[in-house]
Amino acid sequence: MRYMKKTDNTVKKGRVIAVKGPVVDVSFQGADKIPSVYEVIKARTVDGREVIMEVIEQMENMVVRCVCLTLNIGLRRNSETVALGSVITMPDSEDCYGRLMNVFGEPLDGRGPVGGTRKRVPIRRPGTRSKNEVILGRKREYRIIETGLKMLDLLFPFVVGSKTGILGGAALGKSILTLEIIHNVVRKRGAACVFTGAGERIREGNELYLEMKKSGILDRVALVFGQMNESPGVRHEVVFSGITVAESMQEKGEDVIFFLDNVFRFTQAGAELSALMGRIPSETGYQPTLVSEVSEFHERIRSSAASSITAVEAVYVPADDLTDPAVVTIFSHLDSIIVLSREYVQRGLYPAIDPILSSSAYLDPAIVGERHFKIASEIRKVFQKFEELHKLVAVVGTHELSRQERVLYERALKLQNFLTQPFFVAEEYTGRKGRFVELEDTLNGCEGIISGRFDRAPAEKFYMIGEIE
């Protein structure tokens, strides 16, 4: 079952009065009351196919506006509808491990039904506080998750219960960086993981599933997909289906890592629905409810005294414009912002993270330690100076630099190359064996480069290696 059965004998029946693409208006004349927002309504097409809709707005004269979550071709005016008195539900997390599901919790992996006798969980919940939830003012304990990726562990440490955004335009490596983090964290830590694909390509979802199956990490991962070819309602609601599975794991005492690719597609689906509903758009065409929609989702990513949800979100940046209203709205909910650079991609530096534009709230000596903080701060200074010198070198070459500037410039090149890394999930494409690098090895390597211990070595020797041997 993809939705909960009605608990009473009252059946609310209505009729379709308008179909505007995926948006449908339904009249419930004669009913005691109209269905509530997010309630599921069922109808049938001319050829008998079931159409599942979700109420998104209550209107005047006993009319509700719905969004279709399944294909509604053939749905006619005056078709009979039935309100089910419930919201969409997902299977209990115990049944979700190793499974690939859609927004209803139905299987997409061809392995039979998901779930057994356990109670299903509604994807929309009232905003009540758990008795185990962290109370503001209580001293927080910071636990760092090592990803094995040098650039991330060094400059943008992952903290349990944090929200990290991976921002970038098209073809900059957001998805593959997300997959590498999943591979390393699940394999090394055995962490529980939920991956939600919102509006992404079917090909990417297929590759992700097969890669996880091949790597042997599928049994600790639940996958929920609302794909690019589905209705905007599915692409919007799938993030709530995914976070519901993560919350279910958290309630069982698990520290959950929640991956979302791509949160921008979630806001984009909301904009499509808003336009279909006839709402007046706000800045640059986005929906007027953009801030509340993004907030509603992010407020459910929270930790308790016993367990946590750590979020890693890929954020598509349209036209590489970091000032886009949707991107800026998502910014405000993130603790760490990792910005991918097109220039770094063109230079073959992977992961293509721009250390100057990116930032982390957790790069603090009280969290990472004095030594780590000191090395990271020195590296940021070196990269900042490199950006200034790089423009000059592009015009006149390195021979016009002073000796001190030339040494700093060469060390910066070595650091850039050292912080590149071959990925496990890209071995078939690059021919390089993936490397997991411990934080201590990363710190030792960076410390050696900064101190001048490797000044005699050419910069090319540091490219796509693991630790410095």
Short mmCIF file of C-alpha atoms in Angstrom, two decimals:
data_model
loop_
_atom_site.label_atom_id
_atom_site.label_comp_id
_atom_site.label_asym_id
_atom_site.label_seq_id
_atom_site.Cartn_x
_atom_site.Cartn_y
_atom_site.Cartn_z
CA MET A 1 0.00 0.00 0.00
CA ARG A 2 1.34 3.43 -0.92
CA TYR A 3 -1.11 5.38 1.23
CA MET A 4 -2.90 4.71 4.51
CA LYS A 5 -6.43 3.33 4.51
CA LYS A 6 -9.29 5.40 5.81
CA THR A 7 -10.02 4.75 9.48
CA ASP A 8 -13.78 5.48 9.32
CA ASN A 9 -16.61 4.42 7.04
CA THR A 10 -17.19 7.90 5.55
CA VAL A 11 -16.20 8.08 1.89
CA LYS A 12 -15.78 11.52 0.36
CA LYS A 13 -16.55 11.40 -3.35
CA GLY A 14 -16.03 14.22 -5.80
CA ARG A 15 -15.90 15.01 -9.51
CA VAL A 16 -13.16 16.43 -11.71
CA ILE A 17 -14.15 19.91 -12.94
CA ALA A 18 -10.87 20.99 -14.62
CA VAL A 19 -7.62 19.42 -15.83
CA LYS A 20 -4.69 21.79 -16.46
CA GLY A 21 -1.75 19.55 -17.22
CA PRO A 22 -0.71 17.85 -13.95
CA VAL A 23 -2.99 20.18 -11.92
CA VAL A 24 -6.58 19.03 -11.42
CA ASP A 25 -9.53 20.78 -9.74
CA VAL A 26 -11.99 18.48 -7.94
CA SER A 27 -15.42 19.47 -6.58
CA PHE A 28 -16.86 17.78 -3.48
CA GLN A 29 -20.40 19.18 -3.57
CA GLY A 30 -22.61 17.38 -1.06
CA ALA A 31 -19.76 16.14 1.13
CA ASP A 32 -19.68 17.11 4.81
CA LYS A 33 -16.21 18.61 4.40
CA ILE A 34 -13.58 18.86 1.71
CA PRO A 35 -10.31 16.89 1.84
CA SER A 36 -7.43 18.43 3.77
CA VAL A 37 -4.18 19.65 2.22
CA TYR A 38 -1.80 16.76 1.30
CA GLU A 39 -4.67 14.23 1.40
CA VAL A 40 -4.56 11.63 -1.38
CA ILE A 41 -7.35 11.46 -3.96
CA LYS A 42 -7.84 8.64 -6.43
CA ALA A 43 -9.45 8.76 -9.89
CA ARG A 44 -9.47 6.68 -13.07
CA THR A 45 -8.79 7.50 -16.71
CA VAL A 46 -10.91 6.54 -19.71
CA ASP A 47 -9.04 3.25 -20.09
CA GLY A 48 -9.36 2.41 -16.36
CA ARG A 49 -5.86 3.42 -15.29
CA GLU A 50 -5.53 4.67 -11.70
CA VAL A 51 -4.52 8.30 -11.17
CA ILE A 52 -3.17 9.32 -7.78
CA MET A 53 -3.45 13.00 -6.83
CA GLU A 54 -2.46 15.03 -3.79
CA VAL A 55 -4.39 18.05 -2.52
CA ILE A 56 -2.24 21.18 -2.58
CA GLU A 57 -4.85 23.92 -2.09
CA GLN A 58 -8.38 24.27 -0.72
CA MET A 59 -10.52 26.69 -2.73
CA GLU A 60 -13.99 28.18 -2.51
CA ASN A 61 -17.26 26.34 -3.18
CA MET A 62 -16.05 22.94 -1.90
CA VAL A 63 -13.32 22.69 -4.54
CA VAL A 64 -9.77 21.45 -3.99
CA ARG A 65 -6.82 21.86 -6.31
CA CYS A 66 -4.65 18.74 -6.70
CA VAL A 67 -1.40 17.77 -8.36
CA CYS A 68 -1.20 14.42 -10.15
CA LEU A 69 1.57 12.09 -8.97
CA THR A 70 0.94 9.52 -11.70
CA LEU A 71 0.32 9.94 -15.42
CA ASN A 72 -3.08 11.57 -15.99
CA ILE A 73 -3.45 11.25 -19.77
CA GLY A 74 -7.05 10.23 -20.37
CA LEU A 75 -8.45 11.82 -17.22
CA ARG A 76 -11.76 13.43 -18.19
CA ARG A 77 -13.95 16.18 -16.81
CA ASN A 78 -16.69 14.80 -14.53
CA SER A 79 -14.63 11.69 -13.71
CA GLU A 80 -15.47 10.38 -10.26
CA THR A 81 -12.84 10.75 -7.51
CA VAL A 82 -12.48 9.29 -4.02
CA ALA A 83 -10.65 11.01 -1.15
CA LEU A 84 -8.75 8.39 0.85
CA GLY A 85 -8.52 10.39 4.10
CA SER A 86 -4.75 9.88 4.34
CA VAL A 87 -1.43 11.18 3.09
CA ILE A 88 1.31 9.40 1.14
CA THR A 89 3.30 6.96 3.27
CA MET A 90 6.68 5.24 3.06
CA PRO A 91 7.71 1.79 4.33
CA ASP A 92 9.42 1.46 7.69
CA SER A 93 13.18 1.96 7.33
CA GLU A 94 13.88 -1.68 8.25
CA ASP A 95 12.29 -2.64 4.93
CA CYS A 96 14.09 0.05 2.89
CA TYR A 97 17.73 -1.04 3.14
CA GLY A 98 19.06 -2.14 -0.22
CA ARG A 99 15.91 -1.08 -2.06
CA LEU A 100 15.29 1.40 -4.88
CA MET A 101 11.86 3.05 -4.46
CA ASN A 102 9.65 5.74 -5.94
CA VAL A 103 7.82 8.54 -4.12
CA PHE A 104 5.18 6.06 -2.85
CA GLY A 105 7.72 3.56 -1.51
CA GLU A 106 6.99 1.18 -4.38
CA PRO A 107 9.92 -0.82 -5.84
CA LEU A 108 11.82 0.29 -8.93
CA ASP A 109 14.44 -2.47 -8.68
CA GLY A 110 12.28 -5.41 -9.82
CA ARG A 111 12.76 -7.28 -6.54
CA GLY A 112 9.18 -7.53 -5.36
CA PRO A 113 7.15 -5.41 -2.92
CA VAL A 114 8.87 -3.22 -0.32
CA GLY A 115 7.79 -3.75 3.26
CA GLY A 116 5.97 -6.40 5.19
CA THR A 117 3.78 -6.20 8.27
CA ARG A 118 5.48 -3.13 9.75
CA LYS A 119 3.48 0.09 9.97
CA ARG A 120 4.06 2.58 7.16
CA VAL A 121 5.16 6.14 7.92
CA PRO A 122 3.35 9.26 6.59
CA ILE A 123 5.65 11.64 4.70
CA ARG A 124 3.91 14.72 6.11
CA ARG A 125 4.08 15.09 9.87
CA PRO A 126 3.08 17.82 12.33
CA GLY A 127 6.03 19.89 13.54
CA THR A 128 6.22 18.33 17.01
CA ARG A 129 9.48 18.11 18.91
CA SER A 130 10.87 14.72 19.87
CA LYS A 131 11.65 14.21 23.55
CA ASN A 132 15.20 13.26 22.49
CA GLU A 133 15.73 16.30 20.29
CA VAL A 134 18.68 18.55 21.10
CA ILE A 135 17.51 21.59 23.07
CA LEU A 136 19.06 24.96 22.26
CA GLY A 137 21.54 26.03 24.91
CA ARG A 138 22.79 22.53 25.62
CA LYS A 139 26.49 22.10 24.90
CA ARG A 140 26.91 20.34 21.58
CA GLU A 141 29.39 17.53 21.04
CA TYR A 142 31.07 17.77 17.63
CA ARG A 143 31.93 14.49 15.93
CA ILE A 144 33.81 14.64 12.64
CA ILE A 145 33.16 12.18 9.81
CA GLU A 146 36.25 11.42 7.74
CA THR A 147 35.37 11.11 4.07
CA GLY A 148 38.85 10.05 2.88
CA LEU A 149 38.81 13.00 0.43
CA LYS A 150 41.76 15.27 1.14
CA MET A 151 40.18 18.56 0.12
CA LEU A 152 37.00 17.96 2.14
CA ASP A 153 38.63 16.60 5.30
CA LEU A 154 41.18 19.40 5.32
CA LEU A 155 39.14 22.53 4.54
CA PHE A 156 35.48 21.53 4.90
CA PRO A 157 35.20 18.94 7.69
CA PHE A 158 31.98 16.93 7.82
CA VAL A 159 30.41 17.16 11.28
CA VAL A 160 27.69 14.79 12.46
CA GLY A 161 24.33 16.57 12.24
CA SER A 162 25.50 19.26 9.81
CA LYS A 163 24.16 20.32 6.41
CA THR A 164 26.66 20.53 3.53
CA GLY A 165 25.91 21.85 0.07
CA ILE A 166 27.88 20.93 -3.07
CA LEU A 167 27.25 23.77 -5.52
CA GLY A 168 28.09 23.91 -9.18
CA GLY A 169 26.85 24.39 -12.72
CA ALA A 170 26.35 21.67 -15.31
CA ALA A 171 29.09 19.01 -15.74
CA LEU A 172 31.28 20.13 -12.83
CA GLY A 173 31.12 16.82 -10.93
CA LYS A 174 28.43 17.31 -8.25
CA SER A 175 26.95 13.85 -8.65
CA ILE A 176 30.24 11.97 -8.87
CA LEU A 177 31.59 13.78 -5.79
CA THR A 178 28.40 12.84 -3.94
CA LEU A 179 28.79 9.19 -5.02
CA GLU A 180 32.39 9.11 -3.84
CA ILE A 181 31.39 10.44 -0.42
CA ILE A 182 28.68 7.75 -0.18
CA HIS A 183 31.16 5.05 -1.20
CA ASN A 184 33.79 6.10 1.34
CA VAL A 185 31.50 6.84 4.26
CA VAL A 186 29.33 3.73 3.94
CA ARG A 187 32.20 1.36 3.23
CA LYS A 188 34.58 2.69 5.90
CA ARG A 189 32.09 3.62 8.63
CA GLY A 190 29.18 1.29 7.84
CA ALA A 191 26.87 4.29 8.24
CA ALA A 192 23.18 4.14 7.39
CA CYS A 193 22.52 6.15 4.26
CA VAL A 194 19.49 7.47 2.37
CA PHE A 195 19.97 8.74 -1.18
CA THR A 196 17.18 10.81 -2.70
CA GLY A 197 17.23 11.63 -6.40
CA ALA A 198 15.01 14.64 -7.09
CA GLY A 199 14.51 15.42 -10.77
CA GLU A 200 17.74 13.77 -11.92
CA ARG A 201 18.32 11.71 -15.06
CA ILE A 202 17.16 8.09 -15.20
CA ARG A 203 20.61 7.08 -16.48
CA GLU A 204 22.28 8.52 -13.37
CA GLY A 205 19.93 6.65 -11.05
CA ASN A 206 20.58 3.38 -12.88
CA GLU A 207 24.36 3.87 -12.74
CA LEU A 208 24.21 4.76 -9.04
CA TYR A 209 22.23 1.63 -8.17
CA LEU A 210 24.49 -0.67 -10.17
CA GLU A 211 27.65 0.95 -8.75
CA MET A 212 26.44 0.48 -5.16
CA LYS A 213 25.47 -3.11 -5.89
CA LYS A 214 28.90 -3.79 -7.40
CA SER A 215 30.69 -2.13 -4.46
CA GLY A 216 28.79 -4.19 -1.89
CA ILE A 217 27.41 -1.20 0.03
CA LEU A 218 23.77 -1.49 -1.07
CA ASP A 219 22.66 -3.27 2.11
CA ARG A 220 23.25 -0.09 4.16
CA VAL A 221 21.63 2.29 1.67
CA ALA A 222 18.01 3.16 0.84
CA LEU A 223 17.35 4.91 -2.48
CA VAL A 224 14.29 7.02 -3.28
CA PHE A 225 13.84 8.50 -6.78
CA GLY A 226 11.51 11.02 -8.37
CA GLN A 227 13.03 11.23 -11.83
CA MET A 228 13.29 13.92 -14.47
CA ASN A 229 10.56 12.41 -16.67
CA GLU A 230 7.96 12.41 -13.87
CA SER A 231 5.45 15.10 -12.95
CA PRO A 232 6.49 18.19 -10.96
CA GLY A 233 4.40 16.86 -8.08
CA VAL A 234 6.59 13.75 -7.82
CA ARG A 235 9.81 15.76 -8.14
CA HIS A 236 8.61 18.06 -5.36
CA GLU A 237 7.28 15.40 -2.96
CA VAL A 238 10.15 12.92 -3.33
CA VAL A 239 12.39 14.92 -0.97
CA PHE A 240 9.79 14.45 1.77
CA SER A 241 9.61 10.72 1.02
CA GLY A 242 13.41 10.54 1.34
CA ILE A 243 13.65 12.50 4.59
CA THR A 244 10.82 10.36 6.03
CA VAL A 245 12.95 7.22 5.52
CA ALA A 246 15.90 9.01 7.15
CA GLU A 247 13.75 10.04 10.13
CA SER A 248 12.56 6.45 10.49
CA MET A 249 16.18 5.27 10.67
CA GLN A 250 17.03 8.02 13.14
CA GLU A 251 14.19 7.01 15.46
CA LYS A 252 15.80 3.57 15.70
CA GLY A 253 19.02 5.13 17.03
CA GLU A 254 20.95 5.26 13.76
CA ASP A 255 23.26 8.10 12.75
CA VAL A 256 21.96 8.68 9.23
CA ILE A 257 23.67 10.38 6.29
CA PHE A 258 21.07 11.87 3.96
CA PHE A 259 22.13 12.61 0.38
CA LEU A 260 19.98 14.70 -1.93
CA ASP A 261 20.72 15.15 -5.62
CA ASN A 262 19.47 17.70 -6.58
CA VAL A 263 17.82 20.16 -4.20
CA PHE A 264 17.58 22.81 -6.94
CA ARG A 265 15.29 20.47 -8.93
CA PHE A 266 13.04 20.40 -5.87
CA THR A 267 12.70 24.20 -5.95
CA GLN A 268 12.30 24.09 -9.74
CA ALA A 269 9.40 21.63 -9.43
CA GLY A 270 7.80 23.98 -6.91
CA ALA A 271 8.11 26.82 -9.41
CA GLU A 272 6.41 24.70 -12.11
CA LEU A 273 3.52 23.86 -9.77
CA SER A 274 3.18 27.51 -8.72
CA ALA A 275 2.92 28.61 -12.36
CA LEU A 276 0.32 25.92 -13.13
CA MET A 277 -1.71 27.08 -10.12
CA GLY A 278 -1.72 30.62 -11.46
CA ARG A 279 0.23 32.24 -8.64
CA ILE A 280 2.00 35.51 -9.37
CA PRO A 281 5.74 34.74 -9.52
CA SER A 282 8.33 36.56 -7.44
CA GLU A 283 11.89 37.49 -8.44
CA THR A 284 13.17 35.93 -11.73
CA GLY A 285 10.06 33.76 -12.04
CA TYR A 286 10.37 31.68 -8.86
CA GLN A 287 7.33 30.81 -6.75
CA PRO A 288 6.32 33.24 -3.97
CA THR A 289 6.47 30.31 -1.52
CA LEU A 290 10.14 29.50 -2.29
CA VAL A 291 11.49 30.38 1.17
CA SER A 292 8.78 28.49 3.08
CA GLU A 293 9.13 25.36 0.91
CA VAL A 294 12.91 25.17 1.33
CA SER A 295 12.57 25.87 5.08
CA GLU A 296 9.89 23.20 5.55
CA PHE A 297 12.20 20.57 4.14
CA HIS A 298 15.40 21.67 5.94
CA GLU A 299 13.71 21.94 9.32
CA ARG A 300 13.21 18.17 9.25
CA ILE A 301 16.98 17.61 9.06
CA ARG A 302 17.72 17.78 12.77
CA SER A 303 19.53 15.78 15.44
CA SER A 304 18.43 14.27 18.73
CA ALA A 305 20.38 13.40 21.85
CA ALA A 306 20.75 9.79 20.68
CA SER A 307 21.06 10.02 16.89
CA SER A 308 21.47 12.44 14.01
CA ILE A 309 20.80 13.19 10.36
CA THR A 310 23.77 14.57 8.43
CA ALA A 311 22.77 16.09 5.09
CA VAL A 312 24.83 16.36 1.91
CA GLU A 313 22.95 18.22 -0.82
CA ALA A 314 23.97 18.75 -4.42
CA VAL A 315 22.82 22.17 -5.66
CA TYR A 316 22.67 22.91 -9.38
CA VAL A 317 23.68 26.52 -10.07
CA PRO A 318 21.93 27.77 -13.24
CA ALA A 319 24.38 29.50 -15.61
CA ASP A 320 27.04 29.34 -12.84
CA ASP A 321 25.24 32.25 -11.15
CA LEU A 322 25.70 31.97 -7.38
CA THR A 323 23.31 34.92 -6.88
CA ASP A 324 20.33 33.01 -8.30
CA PRO A 325 17.41 33.44 -5.82
CA ALA A 326 16.85 29.69 -5.38
CA VAL A 327 20.55 29.07 -4.71
CA VAL A 328 20.73 31.98 -2.24
CA THR A 329 17.65 30.65 -0.42
CA ILE A 330 19.27 27.23 -0.05
CA PHE A 331 22.52 28.90 1.17
CA SER A 332 20.87 30.12 4.36
CA HIS A 333 20.22 26.56 5.58
CA LEU A 334 23.72 25.17 4.99
CA ASP A 335 26.62 24.93 7.45
CA SER A 336 29.25 24.24 4.79
CA ILE A 337 29.24 25.46 1.20
CA ILE A 338 31.44 23.64 -1.31
CA VAL A 339 31.60 25.51 -4.62
CA LEU A 340 32.82 23.68 -7.73
CA SER A 341 34.88 25.67 -10.23
CA ARG A 342 34.67 25.44 -14.02
CA GLU A 343 38.25 26.73 -14.24
CA TYR A 344 39.46 23.87 -12.04
CA VAL A 345 37.64 21.37 -14.28
CA GLN A 346 39.33 22.83 -17.36
CA ARG A 347 42.70 22.43 -15.62
CA GLY A 348 41.92 18.81 -14.72
CA LEU A 349 41.87 19.36 -10.94
CA TYR A 350 39.40 16.91 -9.40
CA PRO A 351 37.51 17.32 -7.14
CA ALA A 352 37.13 20.75 -8.73
CA ILE A 353 36.48 22.60 -5.45
CA ASP A 354 37.26 26.31 -5.30
CA PRO A 355 38.85 26.78 -1.84
CA ILE A 356 38.38 30.56 -1.91
CA LEU A 357 34.65 30.70 -2.73
CA SER A 358 33.86 27.72 -0.47
CA SER A 359 33.47 27.96 3.29
CA SER A 360 32.77 25.87 6.38
CA ALA A 361 31.33 26.85 9.77
CA TYR A 362 33.23 23.97 11.37
CA LEU A 363 36.78 24.91 10.43
CA ASP A 364 37.38 26.02 14.00
CA PRO A 365 40.25 25.14 16.38
CA ALA A 366 37.73 24.12 19.05
CA ILE A 367 36.33 21.49 16.65
CA VAL A 368 39.21 20.32 14.43
CA GLY A 369 42.15 21.09 16.73
CA GLU A 370 44.88 23.73 16.69
CA ARG A 371 47.22 21.93 14.28
CA HIS A 372 44.52 21.21 11.71
CA PHE A 373 43.18 24.76 11.89
CA LYS A 374 46.65 26.30 11.54
CA ILE A 375 47.51 24.20 8.45
CA ALA A 376 44.11 24.89 6.82
CA SER A 377 44.42 28.63 7.46
CA GLU A 378 47.92 28.72 5.96
CA ILE A 379 46.72 26.84 2.88
CA ARG A 380 43.86 29.30 2.34
CA LYS A 381 46.38 32.17 2.53
CA VAL A 382 48.62 30.44 -0.03
CA PHE A 383 45.67 29.90 -2.39
CA GLN A 384 44.56 33.52 -1.96
CA LYS A 385 48.01 34.77 -2.91
CA PHE A 386 48.14 32.28 -5.80
CA GLU A 387 44.93 33.77 -7.27
CA GLU A 388 46.60 37.19 -7.35
CA LEU A 389 49.84 35.87 -8.88
CA HIS A 390 48.09 33.57 -11.36
CA LYS A 391 46.64 36.53 -13.29
CA LEU A 392 50.09 38.12 -13.50
CA VAL A 393 51.81 34.88 -14.54
CA ALA A 394 49.24 34.38 -17.32
CA VAL A 395 50.48 37.63 -18.87
CA VAL A 396 54.24 37.84 -18.17
CA GLY A 397 55.24 34.35 -16.96
CA THR A 398 56.93 33.24 -13.72
CA HIS A 399 60.31 34.81 -14.57
CA GLU A 400 58.92 38.27 -13.67
CA LEU A 401 58.08 37.18 -10.11
CA SER A 402 60.40 37.77 -7.19
CA ARG A 403 62.15 34.74 -5.72
CA GLN A 404 59.78 34.69 -2.72
CA GLU A 405 56.71 34.97 -4.95
CA ARG A 406 58.01 32.23 -7.26
CA VAL A 407 58.52 29.85 -4.33
CA LEU A 408 55.01 30.56 -3.02
CA TYR A 409 53.51 30.15 -6.52
CA GLU A 410 55.19 26.76 -7.01
CA ARG A 411 54.10 25.56 -3.57
CA ALA A 412 50.53 26.56 -4.38
CA LEU A 413 50.68 24.49 -7.60
CA LYS A 414 51.94 21.50 -5.60
CA LEU A 415 49.18 21.94 -3.05
CA GLN A 416 46.54 22.11 -5.79
CA ASN A 417 47.89 18.94 -7.35
CA PHE A 418 48.24 17.17 -4.00
CA LEU A 419 44.62 17.91 -3.11
CA THR A 420 43.44 16.16 -6.28
CA GLN A 421 42.49 12.54 -5.83
CA PRO A 422 41.48 9.51 -7.91
CA PHE A 423 37.92 8.38 -7.11
CA PHE A 424 36.80 4.81 -6.51
CA VAL A 425 33.56 5.43 -8.42
CA ALA A 426 35.47 6.78 -11.45
CA GLU A 427 38.06 4.00 -11.81
CA GLU A 428 36.46 2.69 -15.02
CA TYR A 429 36.68 6.11 -16.65
CA THR A 430 40.09 7.31 -15.44
CA GLY A 431 42.04 4.05 -15.20
CA ARG A 432 43.38 5.22 -11.82
CA LYS A 433 42.81 3.20 -8.67
CA GLY A 434 40.73 5.10 -6.09
CA ARG A 435 42.43 6.23 -2.89
CA PHE A 436 41.08 6.77 0.63
CA VAL A 437 43.44 9.14 2.48
CA GLU A 438 43.39 9.44 6.27
CA LEU A 439 43.22 12.96 7.68
CA GLU A 440 46.61 12.61 9.39
CA ASP A 441 48.28 11.74 6.07
CA THR A 442 46.60 14.76 4.45
CA LEU A 443 47.85 17.08 7.20
CA ASN A 444 51.38 15.66 7.01
CA GLY A 445 51.51 16.09 3.22
CA CYS A 446 50.22 19.68 3.29
CA GLU A 447 52.55 20.56 6.17
CA GLY A 448 55.51 19.20 4.20
CA ILE A 449 54.66 21.23 1.09
CA ILE A 450 54.09 24.46 3.04
CA SER A 451 57.33 24.08 5.00
CA GLY A 452 59.38 23.67 1.81
CA ARG A 453 60.36 20.06 2.37
CA PHE A 454 59.35 19.20 -1.21
CA ASP A 455 60.53 22.36 -2.97
CA ARG A 456 62.90 20.36 -5.18
CA ALA A 457 60.18 17.99 -6.41
CA PRO A 458 58.25 18.95 -9.60
CA ALA A 459 54.58 19.83 -9.18
CA GLU A 460 53.54 17.04 -11.59
CA LYS A 461 54.64 14.40 -9.06
CA PHE A 462 51.84 15.43 -6.69
CA TYR A 463 49.00 15.10 -9.21
CA MET A 464 46.35 12.42 -8.53
CA ILE A 465 48.20 10.66 -5.72
CA GLY A 466 46.98 9.57 -2.31
CA GLU A 467 49.23 10.34 0.62
CA ILE A 468 52.84 11.48 0.10
CA GLU A 469 55.04 8.43 0.53
#
